[in-house]
Tab-separated table of C-alpha atoms in Angstrom:
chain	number	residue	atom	x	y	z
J	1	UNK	CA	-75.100	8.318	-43.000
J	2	UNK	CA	-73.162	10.352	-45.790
J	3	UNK	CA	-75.189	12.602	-48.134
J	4	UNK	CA	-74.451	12.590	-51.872
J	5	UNK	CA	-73.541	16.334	-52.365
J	6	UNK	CA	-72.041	17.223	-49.171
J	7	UNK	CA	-68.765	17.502	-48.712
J	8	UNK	CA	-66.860	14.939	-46.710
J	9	UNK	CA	-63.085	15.492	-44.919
J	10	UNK	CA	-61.436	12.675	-43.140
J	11	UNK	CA	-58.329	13.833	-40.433
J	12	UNK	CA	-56.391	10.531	-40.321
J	13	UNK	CA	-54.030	11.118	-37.280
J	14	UNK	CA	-51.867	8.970	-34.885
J	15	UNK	CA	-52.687	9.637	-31.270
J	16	UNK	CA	-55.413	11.657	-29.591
J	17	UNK	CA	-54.186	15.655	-29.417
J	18	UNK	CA	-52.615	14.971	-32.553
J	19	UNK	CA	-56.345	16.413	-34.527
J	20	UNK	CA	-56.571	19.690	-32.415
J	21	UNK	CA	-52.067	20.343	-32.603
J	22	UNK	CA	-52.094	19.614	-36.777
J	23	UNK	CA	-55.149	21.385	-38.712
J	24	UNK	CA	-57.395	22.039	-35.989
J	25	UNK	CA	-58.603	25.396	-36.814
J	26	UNK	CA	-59.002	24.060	-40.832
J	27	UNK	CA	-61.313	21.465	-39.675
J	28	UNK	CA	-63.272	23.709	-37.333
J	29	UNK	CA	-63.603	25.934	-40.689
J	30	UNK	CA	-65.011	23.419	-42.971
J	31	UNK	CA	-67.650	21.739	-40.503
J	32	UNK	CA	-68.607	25.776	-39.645
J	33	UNK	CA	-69.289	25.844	-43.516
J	34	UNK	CA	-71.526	22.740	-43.379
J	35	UNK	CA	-68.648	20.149	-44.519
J	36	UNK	CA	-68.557	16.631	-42.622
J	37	UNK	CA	-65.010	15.907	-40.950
J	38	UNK	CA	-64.354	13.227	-39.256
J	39	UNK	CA	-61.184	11.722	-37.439
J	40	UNK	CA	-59.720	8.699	-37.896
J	41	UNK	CA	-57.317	8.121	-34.464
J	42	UNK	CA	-55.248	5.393	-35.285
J	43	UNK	CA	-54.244	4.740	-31.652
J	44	UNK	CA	-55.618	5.329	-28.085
J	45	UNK	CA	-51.743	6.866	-26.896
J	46	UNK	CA	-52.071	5.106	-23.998
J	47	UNK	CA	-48.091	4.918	-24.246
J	48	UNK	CA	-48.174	8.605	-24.400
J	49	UNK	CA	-46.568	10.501	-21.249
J	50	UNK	CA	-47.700	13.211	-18.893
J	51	UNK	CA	-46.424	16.821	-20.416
J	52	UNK	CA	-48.617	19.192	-18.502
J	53	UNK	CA	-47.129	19.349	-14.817
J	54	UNK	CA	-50.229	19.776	-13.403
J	55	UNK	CA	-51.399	16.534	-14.468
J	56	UNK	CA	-48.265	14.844	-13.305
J	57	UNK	CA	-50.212	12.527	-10.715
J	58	UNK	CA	-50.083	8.857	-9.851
J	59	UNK	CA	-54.238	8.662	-10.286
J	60	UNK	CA	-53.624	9.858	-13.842
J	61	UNK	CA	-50.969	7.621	-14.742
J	62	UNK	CA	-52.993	4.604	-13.645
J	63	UNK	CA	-55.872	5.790	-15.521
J	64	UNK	CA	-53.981	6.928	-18.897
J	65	UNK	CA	-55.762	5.030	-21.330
J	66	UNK	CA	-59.113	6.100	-20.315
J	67	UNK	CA	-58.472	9.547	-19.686
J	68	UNK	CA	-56.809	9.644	-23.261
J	69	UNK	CA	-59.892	8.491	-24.312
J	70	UNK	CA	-62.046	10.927	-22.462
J	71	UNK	CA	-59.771	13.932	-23.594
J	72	UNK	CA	-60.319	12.965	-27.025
J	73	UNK	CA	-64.176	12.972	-26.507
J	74	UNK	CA	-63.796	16.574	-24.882
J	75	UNK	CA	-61.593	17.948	-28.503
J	76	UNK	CA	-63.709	16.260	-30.665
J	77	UNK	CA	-67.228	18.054	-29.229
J	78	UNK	CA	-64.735	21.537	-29.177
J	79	UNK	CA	-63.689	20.902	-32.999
J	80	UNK	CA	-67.433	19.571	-34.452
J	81	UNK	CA	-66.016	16.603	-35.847
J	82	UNK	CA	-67.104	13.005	-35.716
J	83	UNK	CA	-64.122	10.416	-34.393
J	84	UNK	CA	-63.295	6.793	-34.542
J	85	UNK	CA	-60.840	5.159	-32.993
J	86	UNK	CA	-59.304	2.325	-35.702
J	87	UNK	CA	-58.297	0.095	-32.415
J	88	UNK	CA	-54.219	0.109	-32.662
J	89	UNK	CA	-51.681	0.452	-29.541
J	90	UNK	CA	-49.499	3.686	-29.078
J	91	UNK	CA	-45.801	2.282	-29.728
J	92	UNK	CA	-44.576	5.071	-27.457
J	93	UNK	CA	-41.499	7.095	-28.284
J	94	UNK	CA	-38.547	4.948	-28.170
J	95	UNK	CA	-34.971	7.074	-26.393
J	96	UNK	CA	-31.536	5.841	-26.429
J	97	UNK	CA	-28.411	4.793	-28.453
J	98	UNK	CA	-29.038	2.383	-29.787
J	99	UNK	CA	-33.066	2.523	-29.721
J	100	UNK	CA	-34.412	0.227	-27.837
J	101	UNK	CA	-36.958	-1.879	-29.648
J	102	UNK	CA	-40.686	-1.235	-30.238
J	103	UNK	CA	-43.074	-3.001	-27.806
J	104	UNK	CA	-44.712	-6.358	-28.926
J	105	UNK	CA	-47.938	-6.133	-30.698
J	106	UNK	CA	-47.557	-2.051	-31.169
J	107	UNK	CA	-49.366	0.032	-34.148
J	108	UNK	CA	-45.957	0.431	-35.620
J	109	UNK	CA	-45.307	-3.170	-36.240
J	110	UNK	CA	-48.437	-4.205	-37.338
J	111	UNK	CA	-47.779	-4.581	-41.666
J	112	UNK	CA	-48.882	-1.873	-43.658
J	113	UNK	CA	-51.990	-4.445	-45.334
J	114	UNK	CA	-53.089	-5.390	-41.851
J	115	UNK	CA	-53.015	-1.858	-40.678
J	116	UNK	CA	-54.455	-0.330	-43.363
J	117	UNK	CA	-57.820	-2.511	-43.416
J	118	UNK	CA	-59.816	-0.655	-40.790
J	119	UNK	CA	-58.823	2.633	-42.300
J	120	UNK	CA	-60.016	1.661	-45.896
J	121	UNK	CA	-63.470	0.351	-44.524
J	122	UNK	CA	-63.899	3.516	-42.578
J	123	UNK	CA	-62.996	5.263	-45.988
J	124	UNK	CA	-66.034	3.098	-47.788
J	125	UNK	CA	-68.128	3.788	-44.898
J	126	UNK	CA	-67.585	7.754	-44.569
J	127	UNK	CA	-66.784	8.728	-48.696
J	128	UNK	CA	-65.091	11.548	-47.943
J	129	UNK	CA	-63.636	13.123	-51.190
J	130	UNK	CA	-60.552	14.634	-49.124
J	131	UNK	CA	-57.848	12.831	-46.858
J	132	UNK	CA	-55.898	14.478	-44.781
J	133	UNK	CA	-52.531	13.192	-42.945
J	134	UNK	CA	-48.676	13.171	-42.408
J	135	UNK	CA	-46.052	13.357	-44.832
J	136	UNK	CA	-43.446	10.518	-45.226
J	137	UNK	CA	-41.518	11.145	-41.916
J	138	UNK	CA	-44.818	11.374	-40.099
J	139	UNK	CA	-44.517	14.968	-39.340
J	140	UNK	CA	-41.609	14.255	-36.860
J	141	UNK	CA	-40.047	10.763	-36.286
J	142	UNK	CA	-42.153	9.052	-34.405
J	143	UNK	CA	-43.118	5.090	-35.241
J	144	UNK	CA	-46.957	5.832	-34.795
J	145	UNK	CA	-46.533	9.101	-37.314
J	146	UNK	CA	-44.810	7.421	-40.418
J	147	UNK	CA	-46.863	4.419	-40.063
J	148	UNK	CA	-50.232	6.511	-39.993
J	149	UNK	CA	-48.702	8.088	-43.196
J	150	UNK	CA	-48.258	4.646	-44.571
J	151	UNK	CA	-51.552	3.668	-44.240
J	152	UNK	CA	-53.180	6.555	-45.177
J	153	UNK	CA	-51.197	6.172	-48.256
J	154	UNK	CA	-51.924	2.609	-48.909
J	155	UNK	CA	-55.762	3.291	-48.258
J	156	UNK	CA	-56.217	6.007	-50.478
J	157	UNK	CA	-55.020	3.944	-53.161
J	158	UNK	CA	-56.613	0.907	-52.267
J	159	UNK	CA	-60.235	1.893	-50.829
J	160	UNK	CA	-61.452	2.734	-54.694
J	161	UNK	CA	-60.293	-0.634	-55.604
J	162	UNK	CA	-62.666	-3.599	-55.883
J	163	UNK	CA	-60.212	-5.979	-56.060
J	164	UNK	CA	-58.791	-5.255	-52.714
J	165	UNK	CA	-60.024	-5.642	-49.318
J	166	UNK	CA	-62.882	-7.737	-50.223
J	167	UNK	CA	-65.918	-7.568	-47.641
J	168	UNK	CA	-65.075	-4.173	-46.437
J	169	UNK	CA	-67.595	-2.005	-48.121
J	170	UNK	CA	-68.816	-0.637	-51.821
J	171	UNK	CA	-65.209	1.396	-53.096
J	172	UNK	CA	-64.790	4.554	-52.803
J	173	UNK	CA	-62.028	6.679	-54.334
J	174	UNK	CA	-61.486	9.784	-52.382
J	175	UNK	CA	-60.312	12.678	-54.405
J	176	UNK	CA	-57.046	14.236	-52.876
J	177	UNK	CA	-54.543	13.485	-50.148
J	178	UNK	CA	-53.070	16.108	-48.559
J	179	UNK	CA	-49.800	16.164	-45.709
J	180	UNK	CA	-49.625	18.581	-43.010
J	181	UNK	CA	-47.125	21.710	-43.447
J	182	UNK	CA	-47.381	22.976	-40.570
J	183	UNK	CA	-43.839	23.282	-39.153
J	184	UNK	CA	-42.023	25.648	-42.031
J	185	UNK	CA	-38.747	27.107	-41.280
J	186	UNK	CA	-40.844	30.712	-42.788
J	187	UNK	CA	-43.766	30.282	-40.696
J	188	UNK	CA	-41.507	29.844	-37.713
J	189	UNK	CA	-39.184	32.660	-38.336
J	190	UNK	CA	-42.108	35.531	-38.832
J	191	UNK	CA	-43.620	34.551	-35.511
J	192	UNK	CA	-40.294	34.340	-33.840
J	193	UNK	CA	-39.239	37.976	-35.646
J	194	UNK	CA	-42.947	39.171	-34.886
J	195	UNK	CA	-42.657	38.322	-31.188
J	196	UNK	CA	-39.394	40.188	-30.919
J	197	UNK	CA	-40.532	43.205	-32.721
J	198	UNK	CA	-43.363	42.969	-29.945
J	199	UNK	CA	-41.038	43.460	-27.429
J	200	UNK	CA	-41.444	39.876	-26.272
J	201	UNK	CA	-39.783	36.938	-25.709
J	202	UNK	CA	-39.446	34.196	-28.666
J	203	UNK	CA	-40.381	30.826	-27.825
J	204	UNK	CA	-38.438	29.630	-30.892
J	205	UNK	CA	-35.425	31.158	-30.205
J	206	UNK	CA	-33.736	28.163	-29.484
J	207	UNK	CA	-35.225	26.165	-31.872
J	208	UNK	CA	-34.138	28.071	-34.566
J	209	UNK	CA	-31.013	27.888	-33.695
J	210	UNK	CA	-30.560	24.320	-33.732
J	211	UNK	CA	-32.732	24.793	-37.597
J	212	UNK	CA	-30.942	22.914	-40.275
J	213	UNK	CA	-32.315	25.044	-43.600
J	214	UNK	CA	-32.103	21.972	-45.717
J	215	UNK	CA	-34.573	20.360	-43.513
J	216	UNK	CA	-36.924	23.054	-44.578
J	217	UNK	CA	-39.922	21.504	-45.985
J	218	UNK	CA	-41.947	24.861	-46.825
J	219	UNK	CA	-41.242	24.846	-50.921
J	220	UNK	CA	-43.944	21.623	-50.745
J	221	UNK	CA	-46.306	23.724	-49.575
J	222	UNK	CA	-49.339	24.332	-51.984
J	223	UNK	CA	-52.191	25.391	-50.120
J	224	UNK	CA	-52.690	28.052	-47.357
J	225	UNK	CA	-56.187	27.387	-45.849
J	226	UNK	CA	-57.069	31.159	-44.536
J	227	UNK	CA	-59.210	29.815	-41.107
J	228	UNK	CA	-57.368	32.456	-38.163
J	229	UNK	CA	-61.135	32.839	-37.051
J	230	UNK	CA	-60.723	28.965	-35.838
J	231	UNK	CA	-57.282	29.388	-33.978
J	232	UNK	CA	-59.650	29.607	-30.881
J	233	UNK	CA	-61.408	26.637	-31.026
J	234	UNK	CA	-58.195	25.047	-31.944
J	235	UNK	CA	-56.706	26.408	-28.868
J	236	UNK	CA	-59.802	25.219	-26.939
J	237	UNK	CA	-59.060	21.576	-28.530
J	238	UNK	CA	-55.882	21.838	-27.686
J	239	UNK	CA	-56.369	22.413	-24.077
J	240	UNK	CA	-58.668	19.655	-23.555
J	241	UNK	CA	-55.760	17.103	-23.652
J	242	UNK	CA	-54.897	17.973	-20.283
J	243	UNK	CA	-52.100	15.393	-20.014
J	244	UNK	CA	-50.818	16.300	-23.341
J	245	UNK	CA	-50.929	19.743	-23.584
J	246	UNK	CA	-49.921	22.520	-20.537
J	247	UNK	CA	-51.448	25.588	-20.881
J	248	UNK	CA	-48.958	27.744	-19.874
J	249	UNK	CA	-46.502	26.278	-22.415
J	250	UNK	CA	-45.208	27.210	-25.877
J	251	UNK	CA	-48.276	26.433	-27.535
J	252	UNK	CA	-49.728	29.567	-26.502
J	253	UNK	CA	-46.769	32.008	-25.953
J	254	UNK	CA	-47.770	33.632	-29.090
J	255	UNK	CA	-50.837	35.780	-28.523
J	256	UNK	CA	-53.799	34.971	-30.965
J	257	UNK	CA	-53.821	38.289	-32.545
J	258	UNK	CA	-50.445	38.420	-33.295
J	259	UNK	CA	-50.883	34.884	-34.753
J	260	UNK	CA	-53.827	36.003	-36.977
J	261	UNK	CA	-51.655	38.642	-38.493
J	262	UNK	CA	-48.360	37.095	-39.090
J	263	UNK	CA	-49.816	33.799	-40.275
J	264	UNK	CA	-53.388	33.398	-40.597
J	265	UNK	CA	-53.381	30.125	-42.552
J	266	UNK	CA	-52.651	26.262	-41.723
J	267	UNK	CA	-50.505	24.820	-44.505
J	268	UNK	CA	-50.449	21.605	-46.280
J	269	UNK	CA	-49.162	19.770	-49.698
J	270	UNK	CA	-51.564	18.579	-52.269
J	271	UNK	CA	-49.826	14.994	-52.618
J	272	UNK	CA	-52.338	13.751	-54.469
J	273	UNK	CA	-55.354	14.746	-57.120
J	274	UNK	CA	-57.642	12.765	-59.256
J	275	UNK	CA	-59.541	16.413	-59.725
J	276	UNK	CA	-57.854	19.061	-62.383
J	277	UNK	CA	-56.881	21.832	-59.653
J	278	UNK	CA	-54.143	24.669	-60.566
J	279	UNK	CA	-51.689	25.587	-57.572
J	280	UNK	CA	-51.135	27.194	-55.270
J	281	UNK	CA	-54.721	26.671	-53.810
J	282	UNK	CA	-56.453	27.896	-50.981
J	283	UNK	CA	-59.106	25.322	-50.190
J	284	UNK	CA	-58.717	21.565	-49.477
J	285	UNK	CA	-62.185	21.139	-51.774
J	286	UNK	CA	-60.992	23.102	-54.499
J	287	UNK	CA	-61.927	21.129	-57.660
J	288	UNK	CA	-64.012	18.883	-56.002
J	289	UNK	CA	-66.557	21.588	-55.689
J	290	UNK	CA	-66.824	20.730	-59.351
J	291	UNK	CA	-66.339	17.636	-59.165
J	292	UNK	CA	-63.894	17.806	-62.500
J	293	UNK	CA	-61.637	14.131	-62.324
J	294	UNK	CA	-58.323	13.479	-64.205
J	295	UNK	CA	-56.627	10.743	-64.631
């Protein structure tokens, strides 16, 4: 049950982990402040492989779906937020040259109208004035990503729409879309250079390296949500994907505190407003507050 005046964030992602490694400590922020988030997970990532070593064990593997499904349970009591599963199959990762092709019946090759239906009922159902999800190449390439981008797209446009999707709830145009900018060659380079002037070891040492700077996607960014007090619970979302996430891997190599002073904000692109909001901003709500619409 929504309430008229509160406000409402839906988190559309593709796999389970993907909430608590993209926005985590944002979320955590605006449920603290008495928001409502929820996640939309488009798939259960039961295609999704073992990363944390310790995990590495036949009993998991058999049991990948479920445990997916528990580990998702675990991040989503950590973070605050409600979470619905919208019933698609992980199309895994395909490797190789050429690619090998994408498993029968996977989220990927379902059509964007298909796809998109159980995302625009959930978006009639919830009303949530701000959506949240990947930019056009999904974040990274992966099939699950820029189809979860698609559909978020194709939702947003369509849920306010009477016309479309017939029988799946009263409209409801949410306000803005936002993408995730998390992954900006600036954001990278002062933790690397902080690290080092630490006397540490860089974890994105190599990574930088291989960098292309016209891949750089951090002159889209146009709002900084200050939440550093969250990178905690993040972390503590994080770590509850045990098969996903190791926690003696690069994802915590940089202490918190350093974190909090070199970069104290998760990043994203306003890609879309129907409310009259100057930028740069530095609150996904911004203008909705008021509730002022354009056209």
């Amino acid at each position: 049950m929504t309430e008229p005046d509160q406000l409402r964030l839906l988190a559309v992602h593709a796999h389970p982990d993907d909430e608590s490694s993209k926005g985590a400590a944002t979320m955590a922020k605006y449920v603290a402040e008495g928001a409502q988030v929820m996640v939309a997970t488009c798939t259960g990532g039961e295609r999704g492989s073992v990363l944390n070593p310790a995990m590495d064990r036949p009993e998991v593997w058999e049991r990948m779906a479920e445990i997916r499904t528990e580990e998702m349970a675990r991040a989503r009591e950590i973070l605050g937020v409600e979470q619905e599963f919208l019933g698609f199959v992980d199309s895994g990762l395909p490797e190789g040259d050429p690619l090998p092709p994408l498993p029968e019946g996977c989220f990927a090759l379902v059509p964007v109208e298909e796809a998109a239906a159980p995302l625009v009922e959930l978006i009639r159902r919830f009303r949530p004035q701000v959506v949240l999800t990947y930019d056009e190449r999904g974040g990274y390439p992966h099939p699950d990503h820029i189809k979860t981008h698609d559909i978020s797209v194709h939702a947003f446009e369509a849920a306010g729409d009477p016309d479309r999707y017939p029988g799946l709830g009263e409209p409801w145009q949410p306000s803005k879309l936002y993408y995730h900018m998390g992954f900006t060659l600036p954001r990278t380079k002062a933790l690397h250079e902080a690290m080092l002037a630490e006397g540490a070891e860089s974890p994105y040492t190599e990574w930088l390296a291989k960098w292309d700077p016209a891949n750089d996607i951090s002159h889209r960014v146009t709002t900084r949500v200050p939440c550093a007090e969250y990178f905690p619970v993040r972390d503590a979302a994080l770590i509850a994907h045990a098969t996903q996430i190791d926690p003696t891997g690069r994802w915590f190599s940089v202490p918190l505190d350093l974190q909090t002073r070199t970069w104290p904000t998760e990043d994203y692109e306003l890609a879309r407003s129907l409310v009259d909001v100057p930028v740069p901003e530095d609150d996904l709500f911004a203008g909705v507050r008021t509730s002022e619409r354009v056209s």
